């Protein structure tokens, strides 16, 4: 038994992405959810499962009372930071394919710009307990600081450079400009990246993702319940989550550049039964430019240590070998915890991606990355 | 809520497992948890040995000698209490005992390289709080 083709993404939705939403986080969750449910051609009362994002303040009961759901049959949390949305899809597929429920809602919304920043959540979340006790007091506060030593070691071991990081930032910005919903619409050059101020060496401002207000949501449906819905269903060929060694403290990890996706990616490709050449489009979690480079290696698109030259070849551009983050990613569209990456992959596979549409995109992959390097991956295709 | 508005320096909240580590630092000693049954060292402190699942532990006194695994330099003032110190470097160190530490670097950034030999020093920063830092060995 496997989750291969065990369910579909039947609907996706987004709110507007902005610096100040003027709405509550719950309202953003509900607005994005309604958009996804409507996109699928469902009624809110059809939702019988929900996986709220752990730590952003909404609970399954919020959806029951706002949607008037009479018999919610399934709820869960998948607390893997930015790897959560894909881990939630995996959880939802298990729920629908085993017959627990039919339509699982997965929402994620934040006032990440006008409200609390991720760094301010770190002192409270249980997954940051070790870092909170031992690394905050010595001056390590933000994700940029926690990931910077991974990037520095990669640079020292393999010759990866800040110019490689710049290629990721510039390409992602170009795609954001084509997207139409992105927060960042001003062209960026390699020089602009190099001139941006240092945040946590080696990570510059333009290596860092945005802080955003907004929300996105999707609906996972049992395959036989999605045949007559509004949109062509997008099926999941392969899916996996992976937890890195020393999952609560990067500094204690024997191999400092190892990430959870190193474990998850081979499992997802094996389940999907596709090769790397079959992947037409990718949406790779991009909280920081370096994290994209390391994931490309973990995914097997290049050997370990060769992520820098791989991106420098132009592979990630719309006309490249692996068009990536065609919506502008967390770096330039909005930081919606990677749920916006799944939304974009679904749109690409439906052929709805507008100016950034990859021609004849039939098979694509999306990744998540969170907390201390948790990883997740889904490989999808039109059903 | 923005972290920049929190003025107090973040202090550790020791647990039953970790209080021996913090107490040793106050005495200018570096101590790591060691499994009382199989002898495996572990850090950060926690209730159980992942090799033999024993919940008995003792404190192993470290030499404080190690080598640099990586580093970062904070330029952005992530926290008001550290604003006056920016830019400041943090080093990840592999101690010869086999465990890792992450601590401030008391040396020039230019001198940092992978595998640079370093040793721990102890800095009393506030009432009852001593923190580790590293210097070139």
Short mmCIF file of C-alpha atoms in Angstrom, two decimals:
data_model
loop_
_atom_site.label_atom_id
_atom_site.label_comp_id
_atom_site.label_asym_id
_atom_site.label_seq_id
_atom_site.Cartn_x
_atom_site.Cartn_y
_atom_site.Cartn_z
CA UNK A 1 0.00 0.00 0.00
CA UNK A 2 1.28 3.45 -0.88
CA UNK A 3 -0.04 6.98 -1.24
CA UNK A 4 0.78 6.91 -4.98
CA UNK A 5 -2.31 8.32 -6.77
CA UNK A 6 -4.26 7.92 -3.51
CA UNK A 7 -5.96 11.31 -3.73
CA UNK A 8 -5.95 14.64 -5.53
CA UNK A 9 -5.66 18.37 -5.01
CA UNK A 10 -9.15 19.47 -6.02
CA UNK A 11 -8.98 23.17 -5.25
CA UNK A 12 -6.53 25.97 -4.42
CA UNK A 13 -7.02 29.54 -3.26
CA UNK A 14 -5.20 32.63 -2.08
CA UNK A 15 -5.90 36.00 -0.51
CA UNK A 16 -4.15 39.15 -1.61
CA UNK A 17 -0.53 39.25 -0.41
CA UNK A 18 0.48 42.50 1.29
CA UNK A 19 2.49 44.16 4.04
CA UNK A 20 -0.63 45.09 6.02
CA UNK A 21 -3.73 42.96 5.56
CA UNK A 22 -5.90 44.86 8.02
CA UNK A 23 -7.60 41.54 8.78
CA UNK A 24 -7.29 39.00 11.55
CA UNK A 25 -5.21 35.88 10.94
CA UNK A 26 -8.37 33.78 11.33
CA UNK A 27 -10.20 35.90 8.75
CA UNK A 28 -7.31 35.42 6.32
CA UNK A 29 -7.40 31.65 6.90
CA UNK A 30 -11.15 31.58 6.20
CA UNK A 31 -10.89 33.82 3.14
CA UNK A 32 -8.17 31.66 1.56
CA UNK A 33 -10.11 28.51 2.50
CA UNK A 34 -13.31 29.75 0.88
CA UNK A 35 -11.37 30.56 -2.28
CA UNK A 36 -9.93 27.01 -2.41
CA UNK A 37 -13.29 25.37 -1.67
CA UNK A 38 -14.99 27.49 -4.32
CA UNK A 39 -12.22 26.73 -6.82
CA UNK A 40 -12.90 23.03 -6.29
CA UNK A 41 -16.62 23.57 -6.81
CA UNK A 42 -17.42 22.42 -3.27
CA UNK A 43 -19.50 23.94 -0.49
CA UNK A 44 -17.80 24.73 2.86
CA UNK A 45 -20.13 22.14 4.38
CA UNK A 46 -18.50 19.46 2.18
CA UNK A 47 -15.25 19.81 4.15
CA UNK A 48 -15.07 16.91 6.60
CA UNK A 49 -11.37 17.10 7.48
CA UNK A 50 -9.04 19.99 8.33
CA UNK A 51 -5.34 20.32 9.10
CA UNK A 52 -4.75 23.78 10.57
CA UNK A 53 -1.15 25.01 10.57
CA UNK A 54 0.27 24.38 14.03
CA UNK A 55 1.34 27.56 15.77
CA UNK A 56 -0.54 30.14 13.73
CA UNK A 57 -3.46 30.28 16.07
CA UNK A 58 -6.30 28.52 14.31
CA UNK A 59 -7.83 25.23 15.37
CA UNK A 60 -10.12 22.75 13.64
CA UNK A 61 -13.06 24.07 15.64
CA UNK A 62 -12.70 27.49 13.99
CA UNK A 63 -13.65 25.89 10.68
CA UNK A 64 -16.54 24.00 12.22
CA UNK A 65 -18.14 27.11 13.66
CA UNK A 66 -17.46 29.42 10.71
CA UNK A 67 -18.40 27.00 7.95
CA UNK A 68 -21.22 25.30 9.84
CA UNK A 69 -19.62 21.87 9.37
CA UNK A 70 -21.95 19.37 11.00
CA UNK A 71 -19.74 16.30 11.22
CA UNK A 72 -16.01 16.96 11.05
CA UNK A 73 -14.45 13.52 10.84
CA UNK A 74 -10.73 14.27 10.80
CA UNK A 75 -8.32 16.85 12.16
CA UNK A 76 -4.57 16.84 12.67
CA UNK A 77 -1.49 19.02 13.01
CA UNK A 78 1.77 18.57 11.09
CA UNK A 79 4.22 20.82 12.94
CA UNK A 80 7.25 20.90 10.61
CA UNK A 81 7.49 24.67 10.10
CA UNK A 82 7.71 25.40 6.38
CA UNK A 83 7.66 21.69 5.61
CA UNK A 84 4.19 21.46 7.21
CA UNK A 85 1.92 22.10 4.20
CA UNK A 86 3.27 19.15 2.19
CA UNK A 87 3.41 16.99 5.31
CA UNK A 88 -0.25 17.97 5.75
CA UNK A 89 -1.02 16.82 2.21
CA UNK A 90 0.61 13.49 3.03
CA UNK A 91 -1.51 13.26 6.20
CA UNK A 92 -4.66 14.22 4.25
CA UNK A 93 -3.98 11.59 1.59
CA UNK A 94 -3.70 8.95 4.30
CA UNK A 95 -7.02 10.14 5.75
CA UNK A 96 -9.00 10.23 2.49
CA UNK A 97 -7.55 7.05 1.03
CA UNK A 98 -8.30 5.08 4.20
CA UNK A 99 -11.91 6.25 4.13
CA UNK A 100 -11.88 8.46 7.22
CA UNK A 101 -13.12 11.47 5.27
CA UNK A 102 -13.56 12.85 1.73
CA UNK A 103 -12.36 16.46 1.52
CA UNK A 104 -9.54 17.77 3.74
CA UNK A 105 -8.92 21.51 3.95
CA UNK A 106 -5.30 22.68 4.43
CA UNK A 107 -5.08 26.42 5.11
CA UNK A 108 -2.14 28.65 6.06
CA UNK A 109 -2.38 32.37 6.70
CA UNK A 110 -0.27 34.88 8.56
CA UNK A 111 0.12 38.49 9.43
CA UNK A 112 3.84 37.85 9.16
CA UNK A 113 4.60 41.43 8.19
CA UNK A 114 2.23 43.49 10.33
CA UNK A 115 2.05 40.93 13.16
CA UNK A 116 4.58 38.58 14.75
CA UNK A 117 7.72 37.71 12.86
CA UNK A 118 8.98 34.15 12.77
CA UNK A 119 11.91 35.09 14.98
CA UNK A 120 9.54 36.20 17.69
CA UNK A 121 7.78 32.84 17.65
CA UNK A 122 11.03 31.07 18.33
CA UNK A 123 11.12 31.66 22.03
CA UNK A 124 7.75 29.96 22.51
CA UNK A 125 7.51 26.99 20.14
CA UNK A 126 8.41 23.55 21.55
CA UNK A 127 10.51 22.68 18.49
CA UNK A 128 12.76 25.62 19.38
CA UNK A 129 13.19 24.62 23.04
CA UNK A 130 16.83 23.56 22.70
CA UNK A 131 17.79 26.56 20.59
CA UNK A 132 15.87 28.78 22.99
CA UNK A 133 17.82 27.59 26.01
CA UNK A 134 21.31 27.26 24.52
CA UNK A 135 21.56 29.50 21.44
CA UNK A 136 19.31 32.49 22.05
CA UNK A 137 21.33 33.55 25.13
CA UNK A 138 24.55 33.68 23.08
CA UNK A 139 22.97 35.84 20.40
CA UNK A 140 21.44 33.47 17.81
CA UNK A 141 17.87 34.62 17.31
CA UNK A 142 16.56 34.44 13.79
CA UNK A 143 16.29 31.69 11.17
CA UNK A 144 18.84 33.64 9.08
CA UNK A 145 21.37 33.21 11.88
CA UNK A 146 20.57 29.56 12.46
CA UNK A 147 20.94 28.64 8.78
CA UNK A 148 23.92 30.88 8.01
CA UNK A 149 26.51 28.41 9.43
CA UNK A 150 25.13 25.71 7.08
CA UNK A 151 25.60 28.08 4.15
CA UNK A 152 29.09 29.11 5.32
CA UNK A 153 30.23 25.50 5.62
CA UNK A 154 28.84 24.70 2.16
CA UNK A 155 30.81 27.64 0.77
CA UNK A 156 34.01 26.60 2.51
CA UNK A 157 33.72 22.93 1.53
CA UNK A 158 32.48 23.27 -2.05
CA UNK A 159 33.33 26.78 -3.25
CA UNK A 160 29.72 27.94 -3.33
CA UNK A 161 29.58 31.74 -3.58
CA UNK A 162 27.30 34.66 -2.83
CA UNK A 163 27.01 35.10 -6.62
CA UNK A 164 25.39 31.67 -6.74
CA UNK A 165 22.90 32.83 -4.11
CA UNK A 166 22.31 35.96 -6.23
CA UNK A 167 21.32 33.88 -9.24
CA UNK A 168 18.53 32.27 -7.18
CA UNK A 169 17.29 35.67 -5.93
CA UNK A 170 17.36 37.32 -9.36
CA UNK A 171 15.65 34.44 -11.17
CA UNK A 172 12.95 34.24 -8.52
CA UNK A 173 12.33 37.99 -8.81
CA UNK A 174 11.93 37.69 -12.59
CA UNK A 175 9.25 35.08 -12.04
CA UNK A 176 7.51 37.20 -9.39
CA UNK A 177 7.20 40.03 -11.90
CA UNK A 178 5.34 37.67 -14.25
CA UNK A 179 3.06 36.36 -11.49
CA UNK A 180 0.68 39.27 -10.94
CA UNK A 181 0.07 38.47 -7.26
CA UNK A 182 3.61 38.98 -5.98
CA UNK A 183 4.59 41.57 -3.38
CA UNK A 184 7.92 42.33 -5.08
CA UNK A 185 7.65 43.60 -8.64
CA UNK A 186 10.81 45.66 -9.12
CA UNK A 187 13.48 43.97 -11.27
CA UNK A 188 16.60 42.84 -9.37
CA UNK A 189 20.10 42.53 -10.84
CA UNK A 190 23.02 40.44 -9.61
CA UNK A 191 24.64 43.73 -8.56
CA UNK A 192 21.53 44.73 -6.59
CA UNK A 193 21.85 41.46 -4.69
CA UNK A 194 25.54 41.98 -4.01
CA UNK A 195 24.88 45.53 -2.82
CA UNK A 196 22.11 44.50 -0.42
CA UNK A 197 23.09 44.78 3.23
CA UNK A 198 24.53 41.86 5.12
CA UNK A 199 22.04 40.32 7.58
CA UNK A 200 23.76 37.20 8.94
CA UNK A 201 26.97 36.60 7.00
CA UNK A 202 26.94 35.01 4.41
CA UNK A 203 23.24 35.81 3.98
CA UNK A 204 22.38 39.26 2.62
CA UNK A 205 19.00 40.96 2.68
CA UNK A 206 18.15 39.66 -0.80
CA UNK A 207 18.99 36.12 0.30
CA UNK A 208 16.13 36.32 2.79
CA UNK A 209 12.44 35.67 2.19
CA UNK A 210 9.76 38.28 2.70
CA UNK A 211 7.59 38.78 5.74
CA UNK A 212 4.03 38.86 4.45
CA UNK A 213 0.38 39.18 5.34
CA UNK A 214 -1.95 36.84 3.52
CA UNK A 215 -3.14 33.29 3.21
CA UNK A 216 -3.40 30.31 0.90
CA UNK A 217 -5.33 27.08 1.10
CA UNK A 218 -5.97 23.85 -0.75
CA UNK A 219 -8.38 20.95 -0.65
CA UNK A 220 -7.24 17.32 -0.79
CA UNK A 221 -10.02 15.03 -1.99
CA UNK A 222 -10.50 11.31 -2.33
CA UNK A 223 -9.97 10.56 -6.02
CA UNK A 224 -13.47 9.17 -6.62
CA UNK A 225 -15.01 12.24 -4.94
CA UNK A 226 -13.22 14.69 -7.25
CA UNK A 227 -14.14 13.37 -10.70
CA UNK A 228 -17.08 15.70 -11.22
CA UNK A 229 -15.70 18.78 -9.52
CA UNK A 230 -14.98 22.12 -11.18
CA UNK A 231 -11.25 21.76 -11.86
CA UNK A 232 -9.15 19.04 -13.41
CA UNK A 233 -7.83 17.10 -10.40
CA UNK A 234 -4.10 17.10 -9.77
CA UNK A 235 -2.92 13.76 -8.50
CA UNK A 236 -0.04 13.06 -6.13
CA UNK A 237 2.42 10.58 -7.61
CA UNK A 238 4.89 10.60 -4.73
CA UNK A 239 5.07 12.30 -1.35
CA UNK A 240 7.30 12.14 1.74
CA UNK A 241 8.46 14.03 4.81
CA UNK A 242 11.96 13.76 6.24
CA UNK A 243 13.41 14.76 9.58
CA UNK A 244 17.12 15.57 9.70
CA UNK A 245 19.57 14.06 12.15
CA UNK A 246 19.60 16.20 15.32
CA UNK A 247 16.22 17.67 14.35
CA UNK A 248 16.06 20.29 17.10
CA UNK A 249 19.57 21.77 16.81
CA UNK A 250 21.46 22.33 13.58
CA UNK A 251 24.67 22.98 15.47
CA UNK A 252 24.63 19.45 16.93
CA UNK A 253 24.26 17.82 13.49
CA UNK A 254 27.31 15.70 12.64
CA UNK A 255 26.95 16.68 8.96
CA UNK A 256 26.07 20.35 9.23
CA UNK A 257 24.66 20.71 5.69
CA UNK A 258 22.47 17.59 5.91
CA UNK A 259 18.71 18.29 5.72
CA UNK A 260 15.53 16.28 6.05
CA UNK A 261 14.97 16.36 2.29
CA UNK A 262 18.10 14.18 1.90
CA UNK A 263 15.97 11.40 3.40
CA UNK A 264 12.57 12.30 1.91
CA UNK A 265 13.47 12.95 -1.74
CA UNK A 266 14.57 9.41 -2.71
CA UNK A 267 11.42 7.99 -1.10
CA UNK A 268 9.14 10.39 -2.98
CA UNK A 269 10.83 9.73 -6.34
CA UNK A 270 10.60 5.97 -5.77
CA UNK A 271 6.89 6.25 -4.95
CA UNK A 272 6.23 8.48 -7.95
CA UNK A 273 8.00 6.19 -10.38
CA UNK A 274 9.37 9.12 -12.37
CA UNK A 275 12.93 10.21 -13.14
CA UNK A 276 14.47 13.65 -12.73
CA UNK A 277 14.18 14.22 -16.48
CA UNK A 278 10.41 13.87 -16.17
CA UNK A 279 10.13 16.91 -13.89
CA UNK A 280 8.89 19.86 -16.00
CA UNK A 281 8.58 22.46 -13.25
CA UNK A 282 9.68 22.81 -9.61
CA UNK A 283 8.54 24.95 -6.68
CA UNK A 284 11.36 24.62 -4.14
CA UNK A 285 10.91 26.15 -0.69
CA UNK A 286 13.00 29.30 -0.60
CA UNK A 287 13.13 30.82 2.86
CA UNK A 288 16.75 31.63 1.92
CA UNK A 289 18.58 31.40 -1.40
CA UNK A 290 21.11 28.93 0.02
CA UNK A 291 18.32 26.59 1.09
CA UNK A 292 17.22 26.26 -2.57
CA UNK A 293 20.77 25.33 -3.61
CA UNK A 294 21.11 22.62 -0.95
CA UNK A 295 17.66 21.20 -1.74
CA UNK A 296 18.56 20.89 -5.44
CA UNK A 297 21.39 18.61 -4.31
CA UNK A 298 19.16 16.67 -1.91
CA UNK A 299 16.61 16.24 -4.70
CA UNK A 300 19.31 14.71 -6.91
CA UNK A 301 19.24 17.29 -9.71
CA UNK A 302 22.98 17.70 -9.13
CA UNK A 303 25.60 16.11 -6.91
CA UNK A 304 26.27 17.34 -3.40
CA UNK A 305 28.39 20.48 -3.57
CA UNK A 306 27.37 21.26 -7.14
CA UNK A 307 24.22 23.25 -6.35
CA UNK A 308 26.00 26.56 -6.91
CA UNK A 309 27.23 25.84 -10.46
CA UNK A 310 23.85 24.19 -11.21
CA UNK A 311 21.93 27.40 -10.51
CA UNK A 312 24.62 29.52 -12.21
CA UNK A 313 23.91 27.58 -15.41
CA UNK A 314 20.51 29.27 -15.56
CA UNK A 315 18.69 26.00 -14.90
CA UNK A 316 16.08 27.63 -12.67
CA UNK A 317 14.96 30.22 -15.24
CA UNK A 318 11.65 29.89 -17.05
CA UNK A 319 13.48 28.69 -20.17
CA UNK A 320 15.99 26.62 -18.18
CA UNK A 321 16.27 22.90 -17.53
CA UNK A 322 14.28 23.13 -14.27
CA UNK A 323 12.05 26.22 -14.14
CA UNK A 324 11.72 26.98 -10.43
CA UNK A 325 9.48 29.09 -8.22
CA UNK A 326 7.50 30.33 -11.17
CA UNK A 327 5.31 32.41 -8.80
CA UNK A 328 8.18 34.26 -7.17
CA UNK A 329 8.51 32.06 -4.11
CA UNK A 330 8.94 33.21 -0.54
CA UNK A 331 11.75 35.45 -1.75
CA UNK A 332 9.59 37.64 -3.98
CA UNK A 333 5.93 36.58 -4.07
CA UNK A 334 5.05 36.20 -0.37
CA UNK A 335 6.00 34.12 2.68
CA UNK A 336 2.93 31.94 3.07
CA UNK A 337 4.86 29.04 4.58
CA UNK A 338 5.19 27.30 1.23
CA UNK A 339 1.47 26.71 0.80
CA UNK A 340 1.76 29.24 -2.03
CA UNK A 341 4.30 26.89 -3.66
CA UNK A 342 1.73 24.07 -3.78
CA UNK A 343 -0.89 26.48 -5.16
CA UNK A 344 1.53 27.45 -7.95
CA UNK A 345 2.41 23.86 -8.84
CA UNK A 346 -1.30 23.01 -9.13
CA UNK A 347 -1.82 26.03 -11.40
CA UNK A 348 1.17 25.05 -13.55
CA UNK A 349 -0.15 21.51 -13.99
CA UNK A 350 -3.62 22.85 -14.85
CA UNK A 351 -2.06 25.26 -17.36
CA UNK A 352 -3.33 28.30 -15.41
CA UNK A 353 -0.01 29.94 -14.54
CA UNK A 354 -0.36 32.88 -16.91
CA UNK A 355 2.77 34.67 -18.06
CA UNK A 356 4.97 32.24 -16.07
CA UNK A 357 3.33 29.12 -17.50
CA UNK A 358 5.88 26.41 -18.31
CA UNK A 359 4.90 24.96 -21.66
CA UNK A 360 3.39 21.50 -21.45
CA UNK A 361 4.06 21.16 -17.73
CA UNK A 362 2.87 17.62 -17.07
CA UNK A 363 4.83 16.55 -13.99
CA UNK A 364 6.15 18.85 -11.27
CA UNK A 365 7.51 18.81 -7.77
CA UNK A 366 7.18 21.02 -4.74
CA UNK A 367 9.23 20.98 -1.54
CA UNK A 368 8.88 22.30 1.97
CA UNK A 369 11.63 23.15 4.46
CA UNK A 370 11.11 24.17 8.04
CA UNK A 371 12.33 24.64 11.55
CA UNK A 372 15.81 23.09 11.86
CA UNK A 373 15.80 21.57 8.38
CA UNK A 374 12.68 19.40 8.31
CA UNK A 375 11.89 18.51 4.71
CA UNK A 376 8.92 17.50 2.62
CA UNK A 377 8.31 16.84 -1.06
CA UNK A 378 5.39 16.07 -3.35
CA UNK A 379 5.56 15.05 -7.00
CA UNK A 380 2.33 15.75 -8.84
CA UNK A 381 0.73 15.40 -12.26
CA UNK A 382 -2.59 16.05 -13.93
CA UNK A 383 -4.77 13.06 -12.98
CA UNK B 1 4.65 41.65 18.77
CA UNK B 2 8.10 42.45 17.48
CA UNK B 3 11.21 41.02 19.09
CA UNK B 4 12.98 44.38 18.69
CA UNK B 5 10.73 45.74 21.39
CA UNK B 6 11.92 43.22 23.99
CA UNK B 7 14.81 44.92 25.74
CA UNK B 8 15.95 42.27 28.25
CA UNK B 9 18.70 39.91 27.21
CA UNK B 10 17.23 36.43 26.78
CA UNK B 11 18.27 34.17 29.64
CA UNK B 12 18.23 30.41 29.66
CA UNK B 13 15.58 28.65 31.70
CA UNK B 14 17.47 25.59 32.98
CA UNK B 15 15.63 22.29 33.15
CA UNK B 16 16.22 19.40 35.53
CA UNK B 17 18.47 17.90 32.89
CA UNK B 18 20.45 21.05 32.08
CA UNK B 19 21.02 22.76 35.42
CA UNK B 20 24.32 20.92 35.91
CA UNK B 21 25.62 22.43 32.64
CA UNK B 22 24.74 25.97 33.68
CA UNK B 23 26.09 25.45 37.21
CA UNK B 24 29.41 24.19 35.80
CA UNK B 25 29.69 27.28 33.59
CA UNK B 26 29.29 29.47 36.68
CA UNK B 27 32.27 27.57 38.13
CA UNK B 28 34.21 28.09 34.86
CA UNK B 29 34.03 24.43 33.97
CA UNK B 30 32.58 22.92 30.79
CA UNK B 31 30.49 19.84 31.59
CA UNK B 32 28.47 17.60 29.32
CA UNK B 33 25.92 14.95 30.15
CA UNK B 34 27.30 11.42 29.95
CA UNK B 35 25.28 8.23 30.04
CA UNK B 36 25.97 6.53 33.38
CA UNK B 37 25.41 3.12 31.78
CA UNK B 38 27.06 3.13 28.33
CA UNK B 39 29.25 6.22 28.62
CA UNK B 40 27.98 8.09 25.55
CA UNK B 41 28.25 11.89 25.76
CA UNK B 42 25.32 14.06 24.73
CA UNK B 43 24.53 17.74 24.28
CA UNK B 44 22.15 19.57 24.50
CA UNK B 45 21.03 18.00 27.81
CA UNK B 46 18.03 15.68 27.70
CA UNK B 47 16.51 12.87 29.77
CA UNK B 48 17.58 9.80 27.78
CA UNK B 49 20.63 8.26 26.14
CA UNK B 50 19.81 7.57 22.48
CA UNK B 51 22.26 4.62 22.37
CA UNK B 52 20.99 2.52 25.30
CA UNK B 53 17.86 4.44 26.53
CA UNK B 54 19.26 4.75 30.01
CA UNK B 55 17.89 7.70 31.97
CA UNK B 56 20.85 7.80 34.33
CA UNK B 57 23.54 10.37 33.61
CA UNK B 58 26.62 11.91 35.16
CA UNK B 59 28.60 15.05 34.29
CA UNK B 60 31.73 14.69 32.15
CA UNK B 61 34.22 17.52 32.37
CA UNK B 62 35.37 18.63 28.94
CA UNK B 63 38.80 19.90 27.99
CA UNK B 64 37.10 22.76 26.14
CA UNK B 65 39.42 22.16 23.16
CA UNK B 66 37.99 21.80 19.69
CA UNK B 67 37.97 22.90 16.08
CA UNK B 68 35.79 25.24 14.00
CA UNK B 69 32.99 23.61 11.98
CA UNK B 70 31.40 26.82 10.75
CA UNK B 71 30.53 30.39 11.71
CA UNK B 72 28.26 33.33 11.00
CA UNK B 73 28.51 37.06 11.61
CA UNK B 74 25.36 38.86 12.76
CA UNK B 75 25.14 42.30 11.16
CA UNK B 76 21.43 42.90 11.57
CA UNK B 77 20.44 43.83 15.15
CA UNK B 78 18.10 40.90 15.67
CA UNK B 79 17.66 41.78 19.33
CA UNK B 80 17.95 45.13 21.09
CA UNK B 81 20.11 43.63 23.83
CA UNK B 82 22.73 42.70 21.20
CA UNK B 83 22.44 45.82 19.04
CA UNK B 84 25.53 47.48 20.49
CA UNK B 85 27.59 44.34 19.78
CA UNK B 86 26.88 44.07 16.03
CA UNK B 87 28.59 42.88 14.01
CA UNK B 88 29.37 39.85 16.17
CA UNK B 89 30.54 36.38 15.16
CA UNK B 90 29.26 33.05 16.43
CA UNK B 91 31.27 29.86 15.89
CA UNK B 92 30.11 26.28 15.73
CA UNK B 93 32.79 24.15 17.37
CA UNK B 94 33.41 20.40 17.37
CA UNK B 95 34.96 19.64 20.75
CA UNK B 96 37.56 16.91 20.91
CA UNK B 97 35.16 15.08 23.23
CA UNK B 98 32.77 14.69 20.31
CA UNK B 99 29.98 17.12 21.08
CA UNK B 100 29.23 20.50 19.51
CA UNK B 101 28.88 24.00 20.86
CA UNK B 102 27.72 27.27 19.39
CA UNK B 103 29.17 30.34 21.07
CA UNK B 104 30.54 33.83 20.47
CA UNK B 105 33.93 34.13 18.79
CA UNK B 106 36.50 36.32 20.52
CA UNK B 107 38.88 36.92 17.64
CA UNK B 108 38.90 38.46 14.19
CA UNK B 109 36.45 37.15 11.59
CA UNK B 110 39.29 37.09 9.07
CA UNK B 111 41.14 34.50 11.14
CA UNK B 112 38.26 31.99 10.99
CA UNK B 113 38.79 28.88 8.86
CA UNK B 114 37.38 25.37 8.92
CA UNK B 115 39.19 23.14 11.42
CA UNK B 116 40.83 26.08 13.22
CA UNK B 117 41.87 24.89 16.72
CA UNK B 118 40.01 26.80 19.44
CA UNK B 119 39.41 26.63 23.19
CA UNK B 120 36.55 27.67 25.41
CA UNK B 121 36.61 30.69 27.73
CA UNK B 122 34.02 31.69 30.30
CA UNK B 123 32.31 35.06 30.45
CA UNK B 124 30.17 36.26 33.34
CA UNK B 125 27.57 38.36 31.57
CA UNK B 126 24.93 39.00 34.22
CA UNK B 127 24.03 38.05 37.76
CA UNK B 128 24.27 34.28 38.02
CA UNK B 129 24.76 33.77 34.28
CA UNK B 130 28.06 32.64 32.79
CA UNK B 131 28.22 31.92 29.08
CA UNK B 132 30.88 30.15 26.99
CA UNK B 133 32.87 31.79 24.21
CA UNK B 134 35.78 30.65 22.05
CA UNK B 135 39.28 31.96 21.33
CA UNK B 136 42.06 30.61 19.13
CA UNK B 137 43.84 27.74 20.89
#
